[in-house]
mmCIF file of C-alpha atoms in Angstrom:
data_model
loop_
_atom_site.group_PDB
_atom_site.id
_atom_site.type_symbol
_atom_site.label_atom_id
_atom_site.label_comp_id
_atom_site.label_asym_id
_atom_site.label_seq_id
_atom_site.Cartn_x
_atom_site.Cartn_y
_atom_site.Cartn_z
ATOM 1 C CA UNK A 195 -70.828 11.400 73.694
ATOM 2 C CA UNK A 196 -72.596 8.138 73.013
ATOM 3 C CA UNK A 197 -72.263 4.991 75.084
ATOM 4 C CA UNK A 198 -73.547 1.435 75.333
ATOM 5 C CA UNK A 199 -73.950 -0.685 78.435
ATOM 6 C CA UNK A 200 -74.216 -4.444 78.472
ATOM 7 C CA UNK A 201 -74.777 -5.117 82.152
ATOM 8 C CA UNK A 202 -74.138 -8.858 82.054
ATOM 9 C CA UNK A 203 -70.683 -10.240 81.326
ATOM 10 C CA UNK A 204 -72.185 -13.697 80.895
ATOM 11 C CA UNK A 205 -75.629 -15.170 80.361
ATOM 12 C CA UNK A 206 -76.294 -18.871 80.865
ATOM 13 C CA UNK A 207 -79.357 -20.463 79.302
ATOM 14 C CA UNK A 208 -80.468 -24.054 78.899
ATOM 15 C CA UNK A 209 -80.937 -25.250 75.339
ATOM 16 C CA UNK A 210 -84.519 -24.784 74.205
ATOM 17 C CA UNK A 211 -85.235 -21.993 76.666
ATOM 18 C CA UNK A 212 -85.754 -18.380 75.634
ATOM 19 C CA UNK A 213 -82.785 -16.067 75.926
ATOM 20 C CA UNK A 214 -82.343 -12.347 76.474
ATOM 21 C CA UNK A 215 -79.120 -10.352 76.239
ATOM 22 C CA UNK A 216 -79.522 -6.856 77.621
ATOM 23 C CA UNK A 217 -78.332 -3.571 76.139
ATOM 24 C CA UNK A 218 -78.955 0.035 77.074
ATOM 25 C CA UNK A 219 -77.608 3.051 75.242
ATOM 26 C CA UNK A 220 -77.073 6.766 75.523
ATOM 27 C CA UNK A 221 -76.934 9.116 72.540
ATOM 28 C CA UNK A 222 -77.722 12.721 71.738
ATOM 29 C CA UNK A 223 -80.149 12.422 68.904
ATOM 30 C CA UNK A 224 -81.945 9.462 67.449
ATOM 31 C CA UNK A 225 -80.103 6.159 67.622
ATOM 32 C CA UNK A 226 -79.126 3.566 65.088
ATOM 33 C CA UNK A 227 -78.746 0.295 67.013
ATOM 34 C CA UNK A 228 -76.979 -2.905 66.043
ATOM 35 C CA UNK A 229 -76.230 -6.353 67.373
ATOM 36 C CA UNK A 230 -73.142 -8.256 66.289
ATOM 37 C CA UNK A 231 -71.934 -11.738 67.226
ATOM 38 C CA UNK A 232 -68.322 -12.874 67.487
ATOM 39 C CA UNK A 233 -67.325 -16.521 67.355
ATOM 40 C CA UNK A 234 -63.812 -17.621 68.366
ATOM 41 C CA UNK A 235 -61.225 -16.872 65.668
ATOM 42 C CA UNK A 236 -63.847 -15.287 63.454
ATOM 43 C CA UNK A 237 -64.780 -11.727 62.650
ATOM 44 C CA UNK A 238 -67.767 -9.831 63.942
ATOM 45 C CA UNK A 239 -70.949 -10.863 62.183
ATOM 46 C CA UNK A 240 -73.948 -8.595 61.816
ATOM 47 C CA UNK A 241 -77.168 -9.934 63.358
ATOM 48 C CA UNK A 242 -79.735 -7.166 63.150
ATOM 49 C CA UNK A 243 -80.321 -3.426 63.300
ATOM 50 C CA UNK A 244 -82.881 -0.828 64.272
ATOM 51 C CA UNK A 245 -82.977 2.326 62.190
ATOM 52 C CA UNK A 246 -86.595 3.432 62.273
ATOM 53 C CA UNK A 247 -90.055 1.933 62.105
ATOM 54 C CA UNK A 248 -91.262 -1.121 64.013
ATOM 55 C CA UNK A 249 -89.769 -1.445 67.451
ATOM 56 C CA UNK A 250 -89.372 -5.202 67.063
ATOM 57 C CA UNK A 251 -86.726 -6.097 64.512
ATOM 58 C CA UNK A 252 -85.900 -9.571 63.288
ATOM 59 C CA UNK A 253 -82.475 -10.694 62.219
ATOM 60 C CA UNK A 254 -80.304 -13.646 61.399
ATOM 61 C CA UNK A 255 -80.464 -17.091 63.029
ATOM 62 C CA UNK A 256 -83.868 -16.481 64.598
ATOM 63 C CA UNK A 257 -82.739 -13.542 66.742
ATOM 64 C CA UNK A 258 -84.852 -10.475 67.320
ATOM 65 C CA UNK A 259 -84.487 -7.284 69.311
ATOM 66 C CA UNK A 260 -86.907 -4.782 70.748
ATOM 67 C CA UNK A 261 -86.207 -1.065 70.662
ATOM 68 C CA UNK A 262 -87.601 0.753 73.696
ATOM 69 C CA UNK A 263 -87.073 4.489 73.438
ATOM 70 C CA UNK A 264 -88.375 5.356 76.901
ATOM 71 C CA UNK A 265 -86.044 2.852 78.547
ATOM 72 C CA UNK A 266 -83.227 3.482 76.027
ATOM 73 C CA UNK A 267 -82.873 -0.251 75.615
ATOM 74 C CA UNK A 268 -82.341 -2.663 72.741
ATOM 75 C CA UNK A 269 -82.413 -6.156 74.219
ATOM 76 C CA UNK A 270 -81.563 -9.156 72.037
ATOM 77 C CA UNK A 271 -83.925 -12.108 72.253
ATOM 78 C CA UNK A 272 -84.493 -15.573 70.867
ATOM 79 C CA UNK A 273 -87.478 -17.791 71.668
ATOM 80 C CA UNK A 274 -85.542 -21.076 71.801
ATOM 81 C CA UNK A 275 -81.786 -21.184 72.352
ATOM 82 C CA UNK A 276 -79.423 -23.532 70.528
ATOM 83 C CA UNK A 277 -76.024 -24.721 71.725
ATOM 84 C CA UNK A 278 -74.604 -23.193 68.547
ATOM 85 C CA UNK A 279 -75.761 -19.741 69.727
ATOM 86 C CA UNK A 280 -72.961 -19.784 72.299
ATOM 87 C CA UNK A 281 -70.743 -16.837 71.402
ATOM 88 C CA UNK A 282 -69.819 -13.272 72.351
ATOM 89 C CA UNK A 283 -72.518 -10.714 71.566
ATOM 90 C CA UNK A 284 -71.985 -6.999 71.112
ATOM 91 C CA UNK A 285 -74.518 -4.211 71.080
ATOM 92 C CA UNK A 286 -73.528 -1.035 69.218
ATOM 93 C CA UNK A 287 -74.982 2.410 68.628
ATOM 94 C CA UNK A 288 -74.525 5.279 66.238
ATOM 95 C CA UNK A 289 -76.471 8.514 66.126
ATOM 96 C CA UNK A 290 -77.822 10.494 63.247
ATOM 97 C CA UNK A 291 -77.522 13.822 64.982
ATOM 98 C CA UNK A 292 -76.214 15.479 61.871
ATOM 99 C CA UNK A 293 -72.507 15.858 61.370
ATOM 100 C CA UNK A 294 -71.800 13.504 64.223
ATOM 101 C CA UNK A 295 -69.740 10.366 64.461
ATOM 102 C CA UNK A 296 -70.224 7.806 61.767
ATOM 103 C CA UNK A 297 -68.401 5.085 63.632
ATOM 104 C CA UNK A 298 -70.094 2.691 65.986
ATOM 105 C CA UNK A 299 -69.773 2.701 69.763
ATOM 106 C CA UNK A 300 -69.771 -0.848 71.098
ATOM 107 C CA UNK A 301 -70.601 -2.298 74.462
ATOM 108 C CA UNK A 302 -68.126 -4.560 76.251
ATOM 109 C CA UNK A 303 -69.888 -7.669 75.077
ATOM 110 C CA UNK A 304 -71.863 -10.460 76.728
ATOM 111 C CA UNK A 305 -70.778 -14.078 76.662
ATOM 112 C CA UNK A 306 -73.806 -16.224 75.901
ATOM 113 C CA UNK A 307 -73.457 -19.826 77.025
ATOM 114 C CA UNK A 308 -76.128 -22.307 76.022
ATOM 115 C CA UNK A 309 -76.041 -25.480 78.064
ATOM 116 C CA UNK A 310 -77.193 -28.763 76.497
ATOM 117 C CA UNK B 106 -64.407 -14.814 49.151
ATOM 118 C CA UNK B 107 -65.885 -11.339 48.668
ATOM 119 C CA UNK B 108 -65.800 -10.271 52.301
ATOM 120 C CA UNK B 109 -63.479 -7.809 54.023
ATOM 121 C CA UNK B 110 -59.904 -9.060 53.938
ATOM 122 C CA UNK B 111 -57.140 -8.096 56.340
ATOM 123 C CA UNK B 112 -53.454 -8.837 56.130
ATOM 124 C CA UNK B 113 -51.531 -10.046 58.031
ATOM 125 C CA UNK B 114 -53.697 -12.015 60.411
ATOM 126 C CA UNK B 115 -51.021 -11.973 63.080
ATOM 127 C CA UNK B 116 -48.046 -9.711 63.681
ATOM 128 C CA UNK B 117 -45.439 -9.917 66.411
ATOM 129 C CA UNK B 118 -43.083 -6.975 66.611
ATOM 130 C CA UNK B 119 -40.523 -5.564 68.968
ATOM 131 C CA UNK B 120 -41.264 -2.388 70.850
ATOM 132 C CA UNK B 121 -40.175 0.631 68.864
ATOM 133 C CA UNK B 122 -40.631 -0.936 65.449
ATOM 134 C CA UNK B 123 -43.092 0.297 62.844
ATOM 135 C CA UNK B 124 -45.883 -1.941 61.563
ATOM 136 C CA UNK B 125 -48.351 -1.611 58.711
ATOM 137 C CA UNK B 126 -51.637 -3.443 58.246
ATOM 138 C CA UNK B 127 -53.717 -3.695 55.117
ATOM 139 C CA UNK B 128 -57.472 -3.891 54.654
ATOM 140 C CA UNK B 129 -59.319 -4.709 51.456
ATOM 141 C CA UNK B 130 -63.009 -3.821 51.820
ATOM 142 C CA UNK B 131 -65.941 -5.289 49.950
ATOM 143 C CA UNK B 132 -65.489 -3.904 46.455
ATOM 144 C CA UNK B 133 -68.621 -1.760 46.158
ATOM 145 C CA UNK B 134 -68.322 -0.306 49.662
ATOM 146 C CA UNK B 135 -67.171 3.309 49.735
ATOM 147 C CA UNK B 136 -66.973 3.577 53.511
ATOM 148 C CA UNK B 137 -64.127 2.000 55.447
ATOM 149 C CA UNK B 138 -63.561 1.922 59.199
ATOM 150 C CA UNK B 139 -60.738 0.913 61.506
ATOM 151 C CA UNK B 140 -61.396 -0.299 65.040
ATOM 152 C CA UNK B 141 -59.211 -1.619 67.844
ATOM 153 C CA UNK B 142 -60.290 -4.375 70.207
ATOM 154 C CA UNK B 143 -58.472 -5.361 73.373
ATOM 155 C CA UNK B 144 -59.190 -8.420 75.491
ATOM 156 C CA UNK B 145 -62.481 -8.205 77.312
ATOM 157 C CA UNK B 146 -63.578 -5.054 75.534
ATOM 158 C CA UNK B 147 -65.735 -4.198 72.593
ATOM 159 C CA UNK B 148 -64.215 -2.700 69.454
ATOM 160 C CA UNK B 149 -63.243 0.970 69.746
ATOM 161 C CA UNK B 150 -63.587 3.264 66.767
ATOM 162 C CA UNK B 151 -60.297 4.638 65.400
ATOM 163 C CA UNK B 152 -60.960 6.263 62.055
ATOM 164 C CA UNK B 153 -63.264 6.351 59.049
ATOM 165 C CA UNK B 154 -62.902 6.956 55.310
ATOM 166 C CA UNK B 155 -65.451 7.809 52.709
ATOM 167 C CA UNK B 156 -63.775 6.902 49.445
ATOM 168 C CA UNK B 157 -60.240 8.305 49.801
ATOM 169 C CA UNK B 158 -61.145 11.036 52.289
ATOM 170 C CA UNK B 159 -60.429 10.463 55.957
ATOM 171 C CA UNK B 160 -63.460 12.102 57.551
ATOM 172 C CA UNK B 161 -63.104 11.286 61.207
ATOM 173 C CA UNK B 162 -60.396 10.298 63.664
ATOM 174 C CA UNK B 163 -60.879 9.225 67.256
ATOM 175 C CA UNK B 164 -58.754 10.779 69.967
ATOM 176 C CA UNK B 165 -57.537 7.190 70.476
ATOM 177 C CA UNK B 166 -55.598 7.634 67.248
ATOM 178 C CA UNK B 167 -52.363 9.131 68.553
ATOM 179 C CA UNK B 168 -49.768 10.821 66.390
ATOM 180 C CA UNK B 169 -48.012 7.483 66.027
ATOM 181 C CA UNK B 170 -50.976 6.117 64.092
ATOM 182 C CA UNK B 171 -51.692 6.992 60.491
ATOM 183 C CA UNK B 172 -54.207 5.592 58.062
ATOM 184 C CA UNK B 173 -54.535 6.011 54.332
ATOM 185 C CA UNK B 174 -56.888 4.974 51.591
ATOM 186 C CA UNK B 175 -55.131 6.415 48.555
ATOM 187 C CA UNK B 176 -57.422 5.307 45.749
ATOM 188 C CA UNK B 177 -60.576 4.783 47.697
ATOM 189 C CA UNK B 178 -60.137 1.031 47.648
ATOM 190 C CA UNK B 179 -57.778 -0.707 50.092
ATOM 191 C CA UNK B 180 -56.559 1.003 53.226
ATOM 192 C CA UNK B 181 -53.427 0.800 55.357
ATOM 193 C CA UNK B 182 -52.984 1.488 59.045
ATOM 194 C CA UNK B 183 -49.450 2.231 60.189
ATOM 195 C CA UNK B 184 -48.250 2.358 63.763
ATOM 196 C CA UNK B 185 -44.878 3.984 64.317
ATOM 197 C CA UNK B 186 -42.635 3.312 67.302
ATOM 198 C CA UNK B 187 -44.918 0.596 68.646
ATOM 199 C CA UNK B 188 -45.529 0.334 72.370
ATOM 200 C CA UNK B 189 -46.721 -2.629 74.414
ATOM 201 C CA UNK B 190 -50.032 -0.859 74.894
ATOM 202 C CA UNK B 191 -50.607 -1.094 71.153
ATOM 203 C CA UNK B 192 -51.064 -4.852 71.466
ATOM 204 C CA UNK B 193 -54.624 -5.511 70.327
ATOM 205 C CA UNK B 194 -56.783 -6.827 67.534
ATOM 206 C CA UNK B 195 -57.122 -4.274 64.745
ATOM 207 C CA UNK B 196 -60.389 -4.629 62.877
ATOM 208 C CA UNK B 197 -61.374 -3.212 59.536
ATOM 209 C CA UNK B 198 -64.968 -2.845 58.381
ATOM 210 C CA UNK B 199 -66.727 -1.498 55.326
ATOM 211 C CA UNK B 200 -70.219 -0.383 54.414
ATOM 212 C CA UNK B 201 -72.164 1.147 51.556
ATOM 213 C CA UNK B 202 -73.549 4.199 53.249
ATOM 214 C CA UNK B 203 -73.856 5.995 56.521
ATOM 215 C CA UNK B 204 -75.694 4.418 59.409
ATOM 216 C CA UNK B 205 -76.069 0.992 57.943
ATOM 217 C CA UNK B 206 -74.492 -2.269 58.977
ATOM 218 C CA UNK B 207 -70.772 -2.590 58.538
ATOM 219 C CA UNK B 208 -69.098 -5.827 57.541
ATOM 220 C CA UNK B 209 -65.977 -6.724 59.475
ATOM 221 C CA UNK B 210 -62.800 -8.510 58.531
ATOM 222 C CA UNK B 211 -61.236 -11.128 60.777
ATOM 223 C CA UNK B 212 -58.727 -8.635 62.091
ATOM 224 C CA UNK B 213 -54.987 -8.364 62.537
ATOM 225 C CA UNK B 214 -53.739 -9.403 65.958
ATOM 226 C CA UNK B 215 -50.745 -7.300 66.961
ATOM 227 C CA UNK B 216 -48.433 -8.364 69.750
ATOM 228 C CA UNK B 217 -45.714 -5.950 70.802
ATOM 229 C CA UNK B 218 -42.912 -7.589 72.790
#
């Protein structure tokens, strides 16, 4: 079975500072990893993904994430936070183990609060 | 708007009643997913279609739940004999192929009273 852990329920960052939202995963097989963002009263929006290749992936709105296979982590990062980045962030994983689940397994989410 | 569309956005029903939700995916997407999200939790996978074929169902999908995608386009999710524990946001998503990003609708919020 695959799982995702987001160890922080909430992350507080001052505007202009770098931010990190943590995610670790567990899968049998190689992982596909995703970050989604959810704003109030809006659907989940895709930010970025890791499928294969470079460990550092860049996505929407200046976000990036680093895949670390040895630590089974996929932390979301941004060099300079904006107040508008305040939202609920979800990490998700799927595994191409052949014949396995095609649906995503999500973490519980991390509230990111950017303080002016 | 060419995104994933879900209808209704909100549904309040009495315990024991049946409800049906509709999802219209992005038109060229052959893969369609249903998820359920409760307060304070991430979305949980329910079921998945490739075209009209239902290829996977989570054990979360009890016998009271049924999903269809009859022509490989829109999909419906029906819950029979609703229970208070069914209260949640039901999310639909679609994608073009396996293991790529899925695009989500805004969801249908179900409240069972």
